[in-house]
Amino acid sequence: MAIEFSSSESIYIQIADYISDKILLGEWTTDEKISSVRELAIELEVNPNTVNRSYEFLQHQEVIYTKRGLGFFVAPKGKENIKSYKRRQFFEKDLPGFYRNLLLLEIDILEIEAGFQQYKLLNKGSNK
């Protein structure tokens, strides 16, 4: 399954997000072995060096770790570290534009809250 990469962000970051999503959704759990660099490169139809760069990034974030000769595994606090990193990114990158649109379009925060509550009800337990 190839990812549809966007041009707005580095491919290795998009791959790191793909891996992070698999961990957040519980597809890969703590101390579970994840795909090798080569396997993921074939699956995503990218250069193995790009996947390796993603894995290095995730190791730096303490999301995954390597066991010499065995491969890569989900770190004990990998899921929490992903959430922390993604929350920071959300607050720093996504929300300022969102706030600007609220202001420009004169949307009240109560409208947003009502829409979010409805979304949560419709997607309860699905982790979409």
Short mmCIF file of C-alpha atoms in Angstrom, two decimals, residues 1-124:
data_model
loop_
_atom_site.label_atom_id
_atom_site.label_comp_id
_atom_site.label_asym_id
_atom_site.label_seq_id
_atom_site.Cartn_x
_atom_site.Cartn_y
_atom_site.Cartn_z
CA MET A 1 0.00 0.00 0.00
CA ALA A 2 1.61 3.25 -1.09
CA ILE A 3 1.01 6.49 0.78
CA GLU A 4 -0.21 9.46 -1.20
CA PHE A 5 2.55 11.87 -0.30
CA SER A 6 1.87 15.58 -0.16
CA SER A 7 4.38 18.13 -1.33
CA SER A 8 3.97 20.28 1.76
CA GLU A 9 6.06 18.10 4.08
CA SER A 10 9.19 15.96 3.79
CA ILE A 11 8.52 12.37 2.78
CA TYR A 12 10.44 10.96 5.73
CA ILE A 13 8.19 12.96 8.11
CA GLN A 14 5.09 11.65 6.33
CA ILE A 15 6.40 8.10 6.73
CA ALA A 16 7.11 8.79 10.42
CA ASP A 17 3.49 9.99 10.75
CA TYR A 18 2.29 6.79 9.05
CA ILE A 19 4.27 4.68 11.53
CA SER A 20 3.11 6.83 14.43
CA ASP A 21 -0.52 6.39 13.39
CA LYS A 22 -0.06 2.60 13.36
CA ILE A 23 1.25 2.80 16.92
CA LEU A 24 -1.49 5.18 18.09
CA LEU A 25 -4.16 2.91 16.56
CA GLY A 26 -2.69 -0.10 18.35
CA GLU A 27 -1.60 -1.92 15.20
CA TRP A 28 1.93 -1.99 16.65
CA THR A 29 2.19 -2.21 20.46
CA THR A 30 4.93 -1.69 23.05
CA ASP A 31 8.00 -3.86 22.45
CA GLU A 32 6.47 -5.28 19.25
CA LYS A 33 8.76 -5.64 16.25
CA ILE A 34 7.84 -3.31 13.41
CA SER A 35 8.53 -3.68 9.70
CA SER A 36 12.17 -3.65 8.65
CA VAL A 37 13.48 -0.71 6.65
CA ARG A 38 13.47 -2.81 3.50
CA GLU A 39 9.96 -4.23 4.07
CA LEU A 40 8.45 -0.80 4.68
CA ALA A 41 10.29 0.71 1.72
CA ILE A 42 8.80 -1.96 -0.55
CA GLU A 43 5.33 -1.55 0.99
CA LEU A 44 5.36 2.24 0.60
CA GLU A 45 7.23 2.23 -2.71
CA VAL A 46 10.01 4.53 -1.49
CA ASN A 47 13.78 4.42 -1.22
CA PRO A 48 15.03 2.46 1.84
CA ASN A 49 17.21 5.46 2.77
CA THR A 50 14.04 7.52 3.23
CA VAL A 51 12.53 4.90 5.54
CA ASN A 52 15.81 4.72 7.44
CA ARG A 53 15.69 8.49 7.94
CA SER A 54 12.12 8.12 9.30
CA TYR A 55 13.29 5.42 11.72
CA GLU A 56 16.19 7.61 12.87
CA PHE A 57 13.75 10.47 13.46
CA LEU A 58 11.44 8.19 15.47
CA GLN A 59 14.37 6.83 17.48
CA HIS A 60 15.36 10.41 18.32
CA GLN A 61 11.77 11.00 19.50
CA GLU A 62 12.03 7.78 21.59
CA VAL A 63 9.10 6.23 19.74
CA ILE A 64 11.03 3.20 18.51
CA TYR A 65 14.29 1.51 19.43
CA THR A 66 16.57 -0.98 17.78
CA LYS A 67 17.81 -4.34 18.99
CA ARG A 68 21.07 -5.02 17.24
CA GLY A 69 20.58 -7.74 14.64
CA LEU A 70 16.85 -8.10 15.40
CA GLY A 71 15.29 -4.91 14.04
CA PHE A 72 13.15 -2.07 15.29
CA PHE A 73 10.60 -2.21 18.10
CA VAL A 74 8.00 0.12 19.62
CA ALA A 75 9.53 1.87 22.64
CA PRO A 76 7.94 1.37 26.08
CA LYS A 77 6.75 4.99 26.11
CA GLY A 78 6.48 5.23 22.32
CA LYS A 79 2.75 5.87 22.23
CA GLU A 80 2.97 8.59 24.90
CA ASN A 81 5.94 10.20 23.15
CA ILE A 82 4.04 10.28 19.85
CA LYS A 83 1.06 11.93 21.52
CA SER A 84 3.29 14.51 23.16
CA TYR A 85 5.11 15.30 19.90
CA LYS A 86 1.91 15.44 17.83
CA ARG A 87 0.19 17.67 20.42
CA ARG A 88 3.11 20.14 20.27
CA GLN A 89 3.01 20.11 16.46
CA PHE A 90 -0.77 20.61 16.48
CA PHE A 91 -0.58 23.61 18.82
CA GLU A 92 2.37 25.18 17.01
CA LYS A 93 1.45 24.51 13.37
CA ASP A 94 -2.25 23.74 12.96
CA LEU A 95 -4.07 25.86 15.51
CA PRO A 96 -2.78 29.31 14.50
CA GLY A 97 -4.30 28.91 11.00
CA PHE A 98 -7.46 27.46 12.50
CA TYR A 99 -7.77 30.43 14.89
CA ARG A 100 -7.21 32.84 12.03
CA ASN A 101 -10.06 31.23 10.06
CA LEU A 102 -12.36 31.41 13.08
CA LEU A 103 -11.64 35.10 13.34
CA LEU A 104 -11.96 35.84 9.60
CA LEU A 105 -15.15 33.82 9.20
CA GLU A 106 -16.62 35.05 12.48
CA ILE A 107 -17.18 31.51 13.76
CA ASP A 108 -17.97 31.24 17.44
CA ILE A 109 -16.04 28.68 19.45
CA LEU A 110 -19.37 27.25 20.67
CA GLU A 111 -20.16 26.20 17.08
CA ILE A 112 -16.85 24.38 16.96
CA GLU A 113 -17.45 22.71 20.31
CA ALA A 114 -20.90 21.47 19.23
CA GLY A 115 -19.48 20.10 15.99
CA PHE A 116 -16.65 18.38 17.85
CA GLN A 117 -19.04 16.78 20.34
CA GLN A 118 -21.12 15.43 17.44
CA TYR A 119 -17.97 14.12 15.74
CA LYS A 120 -16.92 12.32 18.94
CA LEU A 121 -20.33 10.66 19.20
CA LEU A 122 -20.29 9.51 15.59
CA ASN A 123 -16.72 8.21 15.82
CA LYS A 124 -16.75 6.77 19.34
#
